[in-house]
Every structure is written in C-alpha cells, then in structure tokens.
Coordinates of C-alpha atoms and ligand atoms in Angstrom, one line a residue:
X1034 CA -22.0 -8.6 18.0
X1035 CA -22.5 -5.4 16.9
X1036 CA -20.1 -4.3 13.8
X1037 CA -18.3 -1.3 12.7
X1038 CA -16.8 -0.1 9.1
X1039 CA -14.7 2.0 9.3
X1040 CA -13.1 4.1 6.0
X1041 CA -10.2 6.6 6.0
X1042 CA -9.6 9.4 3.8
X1043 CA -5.9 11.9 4.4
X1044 CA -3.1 11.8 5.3
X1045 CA -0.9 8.8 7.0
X1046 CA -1.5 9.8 10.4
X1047 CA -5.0 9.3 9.6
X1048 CA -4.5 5.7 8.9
X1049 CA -2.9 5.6 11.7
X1050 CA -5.7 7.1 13.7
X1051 CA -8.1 4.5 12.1
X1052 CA -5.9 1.6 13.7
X1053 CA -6.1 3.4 17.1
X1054 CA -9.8 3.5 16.9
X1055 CA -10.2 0.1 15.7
X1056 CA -8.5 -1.1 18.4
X1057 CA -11.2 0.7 21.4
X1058 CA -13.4 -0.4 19.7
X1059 CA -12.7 -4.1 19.5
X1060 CA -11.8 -3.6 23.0
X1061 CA -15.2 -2.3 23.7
X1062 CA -16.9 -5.7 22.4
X1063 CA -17.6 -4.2 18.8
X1064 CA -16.3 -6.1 15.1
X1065 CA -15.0 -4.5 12.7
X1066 CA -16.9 -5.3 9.6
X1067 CA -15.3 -6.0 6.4
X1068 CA -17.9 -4.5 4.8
X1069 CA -20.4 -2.2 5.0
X1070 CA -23.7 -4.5 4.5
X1071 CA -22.5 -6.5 8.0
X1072 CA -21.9 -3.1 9.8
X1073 CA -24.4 -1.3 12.2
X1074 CA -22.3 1.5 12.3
X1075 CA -20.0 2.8 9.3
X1076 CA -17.3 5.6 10.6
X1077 CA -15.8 7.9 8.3
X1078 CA -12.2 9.4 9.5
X1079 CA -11.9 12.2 7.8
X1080 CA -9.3 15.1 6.2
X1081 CA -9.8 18.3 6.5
X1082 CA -7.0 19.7 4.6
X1083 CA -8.1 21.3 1.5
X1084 CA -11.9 21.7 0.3
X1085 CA -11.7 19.3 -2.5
X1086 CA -10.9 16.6 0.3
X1087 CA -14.2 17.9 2.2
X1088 CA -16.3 17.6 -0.6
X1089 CA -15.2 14.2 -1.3
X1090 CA -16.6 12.8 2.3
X1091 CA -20.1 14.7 1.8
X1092 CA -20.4 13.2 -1.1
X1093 CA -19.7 10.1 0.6
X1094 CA -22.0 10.7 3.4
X1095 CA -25.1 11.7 0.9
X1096 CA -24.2 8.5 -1.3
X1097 CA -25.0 6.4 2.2
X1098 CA -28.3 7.8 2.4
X1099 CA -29.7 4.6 -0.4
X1100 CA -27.7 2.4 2.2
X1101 CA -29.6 3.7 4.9
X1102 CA -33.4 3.8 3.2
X1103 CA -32.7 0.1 3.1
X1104 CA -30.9 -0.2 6.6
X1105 CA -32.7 2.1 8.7
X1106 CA -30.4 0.8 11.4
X1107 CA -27.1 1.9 9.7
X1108 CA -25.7 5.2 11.9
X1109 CA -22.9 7.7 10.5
X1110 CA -20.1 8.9 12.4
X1111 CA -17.9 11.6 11.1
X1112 CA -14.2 11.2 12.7
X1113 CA -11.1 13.3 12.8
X1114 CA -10.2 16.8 11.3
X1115 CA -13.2 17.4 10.1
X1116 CA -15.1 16.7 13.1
X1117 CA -12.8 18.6 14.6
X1118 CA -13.4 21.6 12.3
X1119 CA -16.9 21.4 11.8
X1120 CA -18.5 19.9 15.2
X1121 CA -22.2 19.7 15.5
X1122 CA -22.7 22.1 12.8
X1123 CA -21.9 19.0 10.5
X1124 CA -24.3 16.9 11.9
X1125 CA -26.9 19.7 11.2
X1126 CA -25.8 20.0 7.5
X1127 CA -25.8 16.2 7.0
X1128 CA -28.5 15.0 8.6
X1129 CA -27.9 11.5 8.3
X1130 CA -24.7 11.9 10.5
X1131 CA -25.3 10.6 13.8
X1132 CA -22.0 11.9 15.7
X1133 CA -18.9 13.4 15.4
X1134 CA -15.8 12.7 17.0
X1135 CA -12.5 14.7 16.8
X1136 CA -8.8 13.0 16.9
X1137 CA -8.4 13.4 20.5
X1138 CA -11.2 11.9 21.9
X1139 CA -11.5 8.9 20.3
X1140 CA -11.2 6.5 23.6
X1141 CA -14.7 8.3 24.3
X1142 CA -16.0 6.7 21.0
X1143 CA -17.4 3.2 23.2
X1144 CA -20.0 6.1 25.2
X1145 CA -20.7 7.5 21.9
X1146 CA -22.1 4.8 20.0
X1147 CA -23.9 3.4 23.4
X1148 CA -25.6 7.5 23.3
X1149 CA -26.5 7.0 19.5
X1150 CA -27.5 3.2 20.2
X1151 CA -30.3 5.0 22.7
X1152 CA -31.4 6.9 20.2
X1153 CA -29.6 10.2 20.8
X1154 CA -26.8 12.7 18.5
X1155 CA -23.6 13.0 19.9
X1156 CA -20.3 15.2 19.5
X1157 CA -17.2 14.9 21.4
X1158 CA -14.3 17.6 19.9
X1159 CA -12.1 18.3 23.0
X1160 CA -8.9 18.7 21.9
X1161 CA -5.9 17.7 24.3
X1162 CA -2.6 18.7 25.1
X1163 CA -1.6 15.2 26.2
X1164 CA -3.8 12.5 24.6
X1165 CA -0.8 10.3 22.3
X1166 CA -3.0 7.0 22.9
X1167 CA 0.8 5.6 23.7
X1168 CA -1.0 2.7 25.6
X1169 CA -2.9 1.4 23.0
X1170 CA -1.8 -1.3 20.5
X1171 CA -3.4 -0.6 17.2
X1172 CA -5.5 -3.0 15.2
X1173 CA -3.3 -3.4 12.0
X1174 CA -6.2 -2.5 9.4
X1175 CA -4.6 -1.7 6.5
X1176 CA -1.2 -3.8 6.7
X1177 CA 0.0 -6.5 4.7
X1178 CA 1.8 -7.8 7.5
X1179 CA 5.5 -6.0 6.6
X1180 CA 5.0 -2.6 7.0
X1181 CA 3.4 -0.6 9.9
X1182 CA 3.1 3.1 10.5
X1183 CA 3.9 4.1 14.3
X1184 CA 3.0 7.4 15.6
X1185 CA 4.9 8.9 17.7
X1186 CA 3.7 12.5 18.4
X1187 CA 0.3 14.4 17.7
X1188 CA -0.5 18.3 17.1
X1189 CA 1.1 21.0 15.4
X1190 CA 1.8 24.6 16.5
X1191 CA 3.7 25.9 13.2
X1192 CA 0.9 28.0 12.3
X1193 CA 1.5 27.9 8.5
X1194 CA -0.6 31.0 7.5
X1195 CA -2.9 28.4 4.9
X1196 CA -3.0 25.1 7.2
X1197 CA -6.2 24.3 8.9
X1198 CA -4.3 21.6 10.9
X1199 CA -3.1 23.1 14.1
X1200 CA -7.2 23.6 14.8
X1201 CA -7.9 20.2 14.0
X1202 CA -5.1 18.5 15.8
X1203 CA -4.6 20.5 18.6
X1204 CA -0.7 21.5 20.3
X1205 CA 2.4 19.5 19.9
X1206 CA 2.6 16.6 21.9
X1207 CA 5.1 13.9 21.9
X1208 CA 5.0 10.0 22.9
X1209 CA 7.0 8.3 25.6
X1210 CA 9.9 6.7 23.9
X1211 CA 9.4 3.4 25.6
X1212 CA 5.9 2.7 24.1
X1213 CA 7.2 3.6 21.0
X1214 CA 10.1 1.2 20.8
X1215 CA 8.5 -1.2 22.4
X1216 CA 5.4 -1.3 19.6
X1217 CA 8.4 -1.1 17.1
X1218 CA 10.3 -4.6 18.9
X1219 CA 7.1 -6.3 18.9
X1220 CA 6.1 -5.7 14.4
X1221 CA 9.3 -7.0 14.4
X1222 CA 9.1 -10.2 16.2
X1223 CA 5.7 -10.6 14.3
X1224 CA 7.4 -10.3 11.3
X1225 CA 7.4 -7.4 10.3
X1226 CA 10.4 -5.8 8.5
X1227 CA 9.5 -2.0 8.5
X1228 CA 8.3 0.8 9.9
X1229 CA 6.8 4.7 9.1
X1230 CA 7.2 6.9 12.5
X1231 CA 4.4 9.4 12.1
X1232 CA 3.9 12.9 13.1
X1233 CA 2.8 16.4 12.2
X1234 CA 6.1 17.6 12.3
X1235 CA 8.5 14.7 13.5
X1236 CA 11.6 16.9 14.0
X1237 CA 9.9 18.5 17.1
X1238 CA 9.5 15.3 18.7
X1239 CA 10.7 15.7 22.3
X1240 CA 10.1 13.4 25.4
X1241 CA 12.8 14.8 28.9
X1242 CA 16.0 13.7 26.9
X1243 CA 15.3 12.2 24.0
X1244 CA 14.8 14.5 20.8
X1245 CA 14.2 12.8 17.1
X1246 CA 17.4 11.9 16.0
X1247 CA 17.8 9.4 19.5
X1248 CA 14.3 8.1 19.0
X1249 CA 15.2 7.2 15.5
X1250 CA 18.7 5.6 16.7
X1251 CA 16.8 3.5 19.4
X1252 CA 14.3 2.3 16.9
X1253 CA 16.6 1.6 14.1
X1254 CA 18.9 -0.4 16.8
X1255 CA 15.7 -2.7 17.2
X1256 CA 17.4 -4.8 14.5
X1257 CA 19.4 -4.4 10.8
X1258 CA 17.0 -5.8 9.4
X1259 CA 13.7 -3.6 10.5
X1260 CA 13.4 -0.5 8.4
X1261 CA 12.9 2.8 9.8
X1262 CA 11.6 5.6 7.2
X1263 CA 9.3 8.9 9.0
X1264 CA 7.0 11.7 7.9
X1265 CA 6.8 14.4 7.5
X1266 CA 9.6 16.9 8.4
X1267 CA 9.7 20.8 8.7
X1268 CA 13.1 22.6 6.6
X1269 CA 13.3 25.0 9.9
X1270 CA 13.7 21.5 11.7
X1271 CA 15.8 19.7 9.8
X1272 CA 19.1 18.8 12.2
X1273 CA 22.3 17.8 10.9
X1274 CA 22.3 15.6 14.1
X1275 CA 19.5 13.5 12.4
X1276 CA 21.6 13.3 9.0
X1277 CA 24.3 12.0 11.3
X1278 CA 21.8 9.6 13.1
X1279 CA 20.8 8.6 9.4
X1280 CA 24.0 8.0 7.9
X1281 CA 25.5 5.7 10.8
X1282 CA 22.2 3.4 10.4
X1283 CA 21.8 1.9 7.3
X1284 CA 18.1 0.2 8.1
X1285 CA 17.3 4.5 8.3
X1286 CA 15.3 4.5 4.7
X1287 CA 17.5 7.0 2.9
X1288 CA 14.3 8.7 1.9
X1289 CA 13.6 12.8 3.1
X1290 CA 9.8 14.1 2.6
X1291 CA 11.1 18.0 3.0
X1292 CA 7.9 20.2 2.4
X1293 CA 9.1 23.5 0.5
X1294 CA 5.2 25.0 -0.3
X1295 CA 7.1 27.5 -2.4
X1296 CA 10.0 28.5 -3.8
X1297 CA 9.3 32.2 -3.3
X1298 CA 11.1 34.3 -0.5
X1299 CA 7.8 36.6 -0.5
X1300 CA 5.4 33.9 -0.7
X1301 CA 7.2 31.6 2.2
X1302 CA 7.5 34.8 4.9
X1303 CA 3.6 35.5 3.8
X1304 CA 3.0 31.7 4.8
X1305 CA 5.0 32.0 8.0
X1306 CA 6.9 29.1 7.0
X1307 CA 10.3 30.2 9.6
X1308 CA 12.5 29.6 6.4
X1309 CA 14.0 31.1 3.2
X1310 CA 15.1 29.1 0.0
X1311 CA 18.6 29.9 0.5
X1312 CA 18.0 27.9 4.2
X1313 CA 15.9 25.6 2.5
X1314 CA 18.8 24.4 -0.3
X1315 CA 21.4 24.9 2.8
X1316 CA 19.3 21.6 4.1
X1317 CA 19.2 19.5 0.6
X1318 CA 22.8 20.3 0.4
X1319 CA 23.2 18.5 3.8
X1320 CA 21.3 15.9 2.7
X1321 CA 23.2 15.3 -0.1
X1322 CA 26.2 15.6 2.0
X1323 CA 25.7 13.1 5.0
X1324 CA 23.6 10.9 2.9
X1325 CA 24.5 11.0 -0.8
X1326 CA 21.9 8.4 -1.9
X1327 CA 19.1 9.9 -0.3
X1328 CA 16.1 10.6 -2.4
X1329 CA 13.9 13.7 -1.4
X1330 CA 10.4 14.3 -2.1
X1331 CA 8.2 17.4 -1.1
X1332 CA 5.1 19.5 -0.8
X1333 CA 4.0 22.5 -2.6
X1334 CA 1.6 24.8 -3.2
X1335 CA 0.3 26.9 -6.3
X1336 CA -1.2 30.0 -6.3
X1337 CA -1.3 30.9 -2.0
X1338 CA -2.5 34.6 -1.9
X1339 CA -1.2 37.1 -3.9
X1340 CA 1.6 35.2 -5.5
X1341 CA 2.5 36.6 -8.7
X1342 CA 3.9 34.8 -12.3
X1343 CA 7.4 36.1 -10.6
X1344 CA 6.9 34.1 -7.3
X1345 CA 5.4 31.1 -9.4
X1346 CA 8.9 31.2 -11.9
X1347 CA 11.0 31.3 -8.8
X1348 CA 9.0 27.8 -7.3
X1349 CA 10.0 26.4 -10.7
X1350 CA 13.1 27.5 -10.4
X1351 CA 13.9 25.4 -7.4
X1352 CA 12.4 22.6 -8.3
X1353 CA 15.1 22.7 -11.3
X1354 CA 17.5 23.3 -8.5
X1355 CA 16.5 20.2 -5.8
X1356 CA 15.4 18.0 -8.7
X1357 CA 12.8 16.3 -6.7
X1358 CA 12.3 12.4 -7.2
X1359 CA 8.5 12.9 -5.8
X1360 CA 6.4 16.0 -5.0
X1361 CA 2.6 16.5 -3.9
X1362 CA 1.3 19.1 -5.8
X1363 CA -1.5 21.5 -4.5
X1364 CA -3.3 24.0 -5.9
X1365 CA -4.2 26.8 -2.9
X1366 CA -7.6 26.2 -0.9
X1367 CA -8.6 28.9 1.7
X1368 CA -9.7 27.0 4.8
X1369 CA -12.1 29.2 7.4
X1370 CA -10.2 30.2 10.9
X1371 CA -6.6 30.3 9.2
X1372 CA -4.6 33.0 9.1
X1373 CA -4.8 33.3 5.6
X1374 CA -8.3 33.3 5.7
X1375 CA -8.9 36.4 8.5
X1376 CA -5.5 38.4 6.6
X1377 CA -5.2 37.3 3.0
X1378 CA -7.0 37.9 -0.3
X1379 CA -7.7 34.2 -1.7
X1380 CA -6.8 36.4 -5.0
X1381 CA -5.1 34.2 -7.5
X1382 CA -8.3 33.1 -9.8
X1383 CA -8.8 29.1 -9.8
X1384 CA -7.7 28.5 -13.8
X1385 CA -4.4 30.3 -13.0
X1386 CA -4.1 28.2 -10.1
X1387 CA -5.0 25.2 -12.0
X1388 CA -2.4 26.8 -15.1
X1389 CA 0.5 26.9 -12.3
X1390 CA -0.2 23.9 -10.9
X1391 CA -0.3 22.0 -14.0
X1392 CA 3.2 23.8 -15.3
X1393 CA 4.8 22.2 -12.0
X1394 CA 3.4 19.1 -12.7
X1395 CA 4.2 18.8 -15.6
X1396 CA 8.3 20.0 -14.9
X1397 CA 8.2 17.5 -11.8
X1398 CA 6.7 14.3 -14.3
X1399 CA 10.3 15.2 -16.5
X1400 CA 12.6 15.3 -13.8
X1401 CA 11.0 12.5 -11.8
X1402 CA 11.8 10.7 -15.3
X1403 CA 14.9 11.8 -16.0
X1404 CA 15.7 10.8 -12.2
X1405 CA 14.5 7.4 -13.0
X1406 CA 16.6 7.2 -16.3
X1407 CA 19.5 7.1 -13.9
X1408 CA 18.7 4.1 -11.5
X1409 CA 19.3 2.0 -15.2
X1410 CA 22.2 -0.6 -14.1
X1411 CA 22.1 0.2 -10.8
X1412 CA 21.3 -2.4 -8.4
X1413 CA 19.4 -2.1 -4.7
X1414 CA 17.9 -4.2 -1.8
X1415 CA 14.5 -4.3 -1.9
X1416 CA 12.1 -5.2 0.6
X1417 CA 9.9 -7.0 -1.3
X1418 CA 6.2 -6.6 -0.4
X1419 CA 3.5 -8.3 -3.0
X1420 CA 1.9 -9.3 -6.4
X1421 CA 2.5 -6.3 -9.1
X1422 CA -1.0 -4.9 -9.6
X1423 CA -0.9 -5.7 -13.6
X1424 CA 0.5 -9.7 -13.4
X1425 CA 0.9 -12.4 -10.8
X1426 CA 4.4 -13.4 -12.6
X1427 CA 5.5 -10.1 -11.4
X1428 CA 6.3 -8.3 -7.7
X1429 CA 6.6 -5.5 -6.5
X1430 CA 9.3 -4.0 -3.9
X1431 CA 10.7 -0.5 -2.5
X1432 CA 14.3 0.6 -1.7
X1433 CA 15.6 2.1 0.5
X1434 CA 14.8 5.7 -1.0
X1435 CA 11.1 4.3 -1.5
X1436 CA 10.9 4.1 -5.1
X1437 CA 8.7 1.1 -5.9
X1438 CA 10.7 -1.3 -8.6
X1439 CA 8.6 -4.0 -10.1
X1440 CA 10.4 -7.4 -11.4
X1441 CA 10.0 -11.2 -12.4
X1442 CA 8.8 -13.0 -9.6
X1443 CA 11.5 -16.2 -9.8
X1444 CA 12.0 -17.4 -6.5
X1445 CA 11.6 -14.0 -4.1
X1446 CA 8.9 -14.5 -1.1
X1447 CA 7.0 -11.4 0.3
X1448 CA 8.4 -10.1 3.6
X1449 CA 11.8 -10.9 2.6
X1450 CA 14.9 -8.7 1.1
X1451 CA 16.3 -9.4 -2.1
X1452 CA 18.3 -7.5 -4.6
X1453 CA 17.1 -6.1 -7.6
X1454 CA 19.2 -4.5 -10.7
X1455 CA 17.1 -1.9 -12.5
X1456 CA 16.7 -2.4 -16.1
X1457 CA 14.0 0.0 -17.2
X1458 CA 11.8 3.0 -16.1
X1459 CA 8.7 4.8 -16.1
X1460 CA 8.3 8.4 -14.5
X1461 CA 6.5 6.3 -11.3
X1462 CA 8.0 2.9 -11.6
X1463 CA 11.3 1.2 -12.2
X1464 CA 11.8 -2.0 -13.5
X1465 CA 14.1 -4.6 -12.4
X1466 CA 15.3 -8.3 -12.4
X1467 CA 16.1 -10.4 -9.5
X1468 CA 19.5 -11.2 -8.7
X1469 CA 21.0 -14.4 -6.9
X1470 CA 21.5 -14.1 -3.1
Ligands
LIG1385 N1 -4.4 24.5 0.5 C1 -3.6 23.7 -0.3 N2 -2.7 22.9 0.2 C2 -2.5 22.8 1.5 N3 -1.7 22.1 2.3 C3 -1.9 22.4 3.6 N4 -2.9 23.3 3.7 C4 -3.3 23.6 2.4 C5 -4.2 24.5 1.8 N5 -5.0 25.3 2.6 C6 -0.7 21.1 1.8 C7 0.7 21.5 2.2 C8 1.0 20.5 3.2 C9 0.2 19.3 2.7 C10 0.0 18.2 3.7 O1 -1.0 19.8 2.3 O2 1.5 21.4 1.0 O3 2.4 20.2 3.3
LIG1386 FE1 0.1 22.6 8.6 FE2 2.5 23.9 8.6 FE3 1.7 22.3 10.7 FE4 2.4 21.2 8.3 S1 3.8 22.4 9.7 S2 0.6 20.7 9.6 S3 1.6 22.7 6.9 S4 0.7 24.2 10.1

C-alpha cells in the first residue's frame, strides 16, 4: 500500500483540514505513514498568513531535496493557503514540488496523486462557494483521544485591508447543523470530553435558521460533560445572544479569542476592521458582564502601514485597559493581492516594527503574570489531558478559560475531570494540587 505523510503548518483550521484530507485519502486505499522514510508521498498543508510562515515551508521543501536524492520515488505536494496563493507558479519555483492543492479541492487529491503516480505535475486551486466536506468524518491525526476540533464553516469575506485569507479560503460558507452535531455526539460516545468548533469567523455562521449562538446551544446540550470552546470571533460579530447562550451552559469554555489588531481608531478604519475601540471595549464589557469568569485572549498587529508612535501608545493603552490573559503578537507583513498591498505604503521600517512588537510583548508577559498571580487559592475543574512535558509524577490539565495548570499526578486518569486548587504561577503556567472528589 502506498503511504502518505502528511505535516501541517497554521492555524487550527488547518489541522483541521489535515484530518479531512487524511480521511480521502485512507478512503482512497492510501496509509498514512507515521513517518516520512515509509511514505511515497509527503504532503505539506500549508499557511499563508504572514511571509515568515512562507519561508518556513520553502525551507522545508528545499531541506527534502537530501530525502529525495536518496528516494527518488518521494513526491511533494504543497496543500492549502499557499497553494491557493501561489498555484503552479510554486511548483515552478520549487521544483521538487510535484502538485499543489488548494483547501477546497481536496476530495480531488485521490486523481492527483494517480496524475503525479503517471508521471505528470498537477494543480487543482478551484475555490468553492459550497465545499464544507460536512460528509466526511475526519481521521483524528493529531488527537489524544479527548479533544477534537470540528469545523463548522469555511471562507471569509471580511476583507481585513492586510489579510491574505479571503483569497486563500474563498467566500463564507457554513455547515449543515446536523453533520455537525452529529460528529460532536459521536467524539463523545468515543470518549471524548471536548470540542473546538472552527471557523474563519464563527459569529457569521448561518445555516436557514440556525445562527452561532443555537449551534453552540445544540452542541453544548450533547451532554454536561462535553466541552464546547470555538475560534476565532470577529468584535463587529460578537452577539450578546451568544453571551446569553454561554452563560446558561456551563460545559461552554468560558474562554473568548476576540482579535483587536489595534488599538488605534486610525489604524482599525485603515484596516477595514467594521469597528472602533470604544465598540470593541463595549464587547469585553459584555463579556465581563454575562460571563464574569471569562478569560479573553486576542490578536494584534504592530506596525500595519503608516501607523505612528501615537497609534502604537494607543494599542498599549488598551491592552492596559482589557488586560488580556493571552495575546498573539504580530509584527505587520505585506501579503501580494491585499488591499494593503495595491493602497498602502508597507512604511513602518522592520526594527521599529520589531521595537513595537517587542514593547507589547513585553506589557502582555506582565499582565499575563499579574493575571496568573490571581488564580493563587482559587480552585477549578480541570479536564485533565496528559503527562507534564518536564516529569511523569506530574499532569497537565485546562479549565474552563483554557489556562493550562500543571499538578501532582496522585490518583487523576487522563480523559477525566478533576479539581485542581492553584498554588503557584508562571506567566504561561499555573500550578496546582489535586483535590478529593
Ligand atoms: N501581517 C501580520 N499579521 C497578520 N495577521 C493576518 N494577516 C496578517 C499580516 N498580513 C494576523 C491577524 C490575524 C491572525 C490570524 O494573523 O492578527 O488575526
Ligand atoms: Fe483575515 Fe479579517 Fe477574515 Fe480574520 S476576519 S481571516 S483577519 S480577513
């Protein structure tokens, strides 16, 4: 039997994506290898986000070429956004590429690998307006059995004036509810005990009658015990119906990923984001409101075009305001075919990028701290999920507003919930002890 490796690189949805394609593929009579010396084929599914996270596949692609002087036999395929972005002009610059494949035409990907089997290049980028792949059960590549990502829409039409995505994943499209429950019901009876709903932008999820906040009631009435947590969510979005939806399930992970990019009025109307900050803290205060537990994390960017040390203080400024427990921290990368790339002036030099950037890391490492220093004494359910990567006495577990707490192992069994009092902190981790039943 013929064998693939696949790798991933991105964001969750890729992941996700990876599961889909692992799951044609098996379907189509190939293994999936577990590593790459057994495979014939090794497919790379690929980001296309920022330039840093191209780079990082062409390097991977060039380091395969030793690989492939020894195994002749061994055929590239380049998956997802950059596929998408790049087409057959990849193929050309890499020439040890044998096909590309973008995220919507993936079921296509049995024909492909027969065309490169007989010797020939292939590229399949048609985007779709429907394709969610809501049929197909994914192969659970990277799970450990108690957590499962789900997605449960594709595409993006926000036009953010910097993001290469809605060219690599196509228009909005949402999946039928029923698949989606129904792939939630059955982790469950396998044993699973929580799940990620993924999508672009999962507040525009719409199938006839059934908006976000009554997909995530459905799911989270699978059971009490099956966690429900989702990414990623757009401010303009952001319903108080869902905070009510959140608040009257308590398996809903009290956890909010609430990209703010900046926290400039200037820079957010030059990134046609749809909102200002005074909308954007108008939705934390919400959050805090309907769900006064709920930790909130977010994205942001430093140094989009023409933003000045004024627009950079006032991004500061809010983080000091929303007092983030997690944030992803960019520095701006002009991607070809956006907006920003036909209309603005990538003008803000790289080392005062990198200087912003690093100031807003280094104010988010303090308050994520100073967060932490507050979870001492408190006490939370965990769903505990494995060995602590530093000792096998130890394990590690999440709460409900995802922060990862590491403790003792005594008698707690992965897969199960167990409560945890916090006793110490790092900026990243909390640590904790187990407490009886
Ligand atoms: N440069 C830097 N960061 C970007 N993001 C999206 N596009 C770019 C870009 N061109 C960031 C945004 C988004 C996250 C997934 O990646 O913060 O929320
Ligand atoms: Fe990109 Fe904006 Fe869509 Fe997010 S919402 S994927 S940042 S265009």
């Amino acid at each position: 039997m013929e064998k693939v490796f696949l790798e991933t690189y991105g964001c969750q949805m890729n992941f996700a994506d990876s599961e889909v394609v692992g799951s044609i593929l098996t379907g189509a009579g190939y293994g999936l290898a577990s590593t790459l010396e057994e495979a014939g084929f090794v497919l790379i599914n690929t980001c296309a986000i920022r330039d840093n996270a191209e780079q990082r596949v062409r390097h991977r692609v060039r380091e395969l070429r030793a690989t492939q002087n020894r195994r002749q036999e061994l055929r590239i395929g380049i998956l997802g956004c950059m596929a998408e972005r790049l087409q057959s002009r990849l193929m050309e610059e890499e020439e040890n590429v044998s096909f590309v494949c973008g995220p919507d035409a993936y079921r296509r990907l049995p024909e492909l690998l027969a065309q490169v089997r007989a010797g020939q290049k292939a590229a399949e980028v048609e985007l779709s307006t429907t394709e969610t792949y809501a049929d197909i059960e994914p192969v659970r590549l990277a799970s450990n059995g108690i957590s499962a990502y789900i997605s449960i829409m594709r595409g993006c039409q926000n036009y953010c004036a910097y993001c290469v995505v809605p060219y690599t994943r196509g228009r909005e499209r949402s999946r039928d509810p029923q698949t989606i429950v129904g792939e939630a019901r059955s982790l469950f009876e396998r044993g699973y005990r929580e799940v990620t709903l993924l999508g672009q932008n999962v507040n525009s999820y719409r199938d006839g009658d059934t908006g976000f906040a009554e997909l995530m009631a459905m799911v989270a009435e699978i059971d009490p015990q099956l966690r429900v947590r989702f990414a990623t969510s757009h401010p303009k979005d952001l319903s108080d119906s869902l905070l009510q939806v959140m608040a009257s399930h308590g398996n809903i992970c009290r956890c909010i990923h609430l990209p703010v990019q900046s926290g400039s009025d200037r820079m957010l109307k030059l990134m046609n984001r749809k909102y200002t900050v005074e909308w954007y803290l108008d939705r934390i205060d919400a959050i805090r409101r309907y769900l006064p537990d709920c930790s909130i994390t977010t994205d942001v960017i430093a140094g989009f075009s023409t933003e000045t040390e004024e627009d950079h203080q006032a991004t500061l400024e809010l983080f000091r305001k929303v007092r983030y427990d997690y944030a992803y921290m960019f520095k701006y990368s002009l991607r070809e075919g956006t907006y920003a790339a036909k209309h603005l002036a990538d003008d803000v030099p790289d080392a005062e990028k990198t200087r912003r950037l690093n100031e807003i890391i280094a104010l988010q490492g303090q308050i994520a701290l100073e967060n932490n220093r507050l979870e001492v004494g408190k006490e939370y359910e965990v769903l505990v999920e494995g060995e602590s990567h530093r000792s096998k006495e130890r394990l590690f577990g999440r709460n409900s507003q995802n922060k990862v707490i590491v403790f003792d192992r005594g008698d707690a069994v992965a897969g199960t919930y167990r409560r945890v009092r916090v006793n110490d902190c790092t900026a990243a981790t909390l640590l904790g002890e187990l407490l009886g039943d």
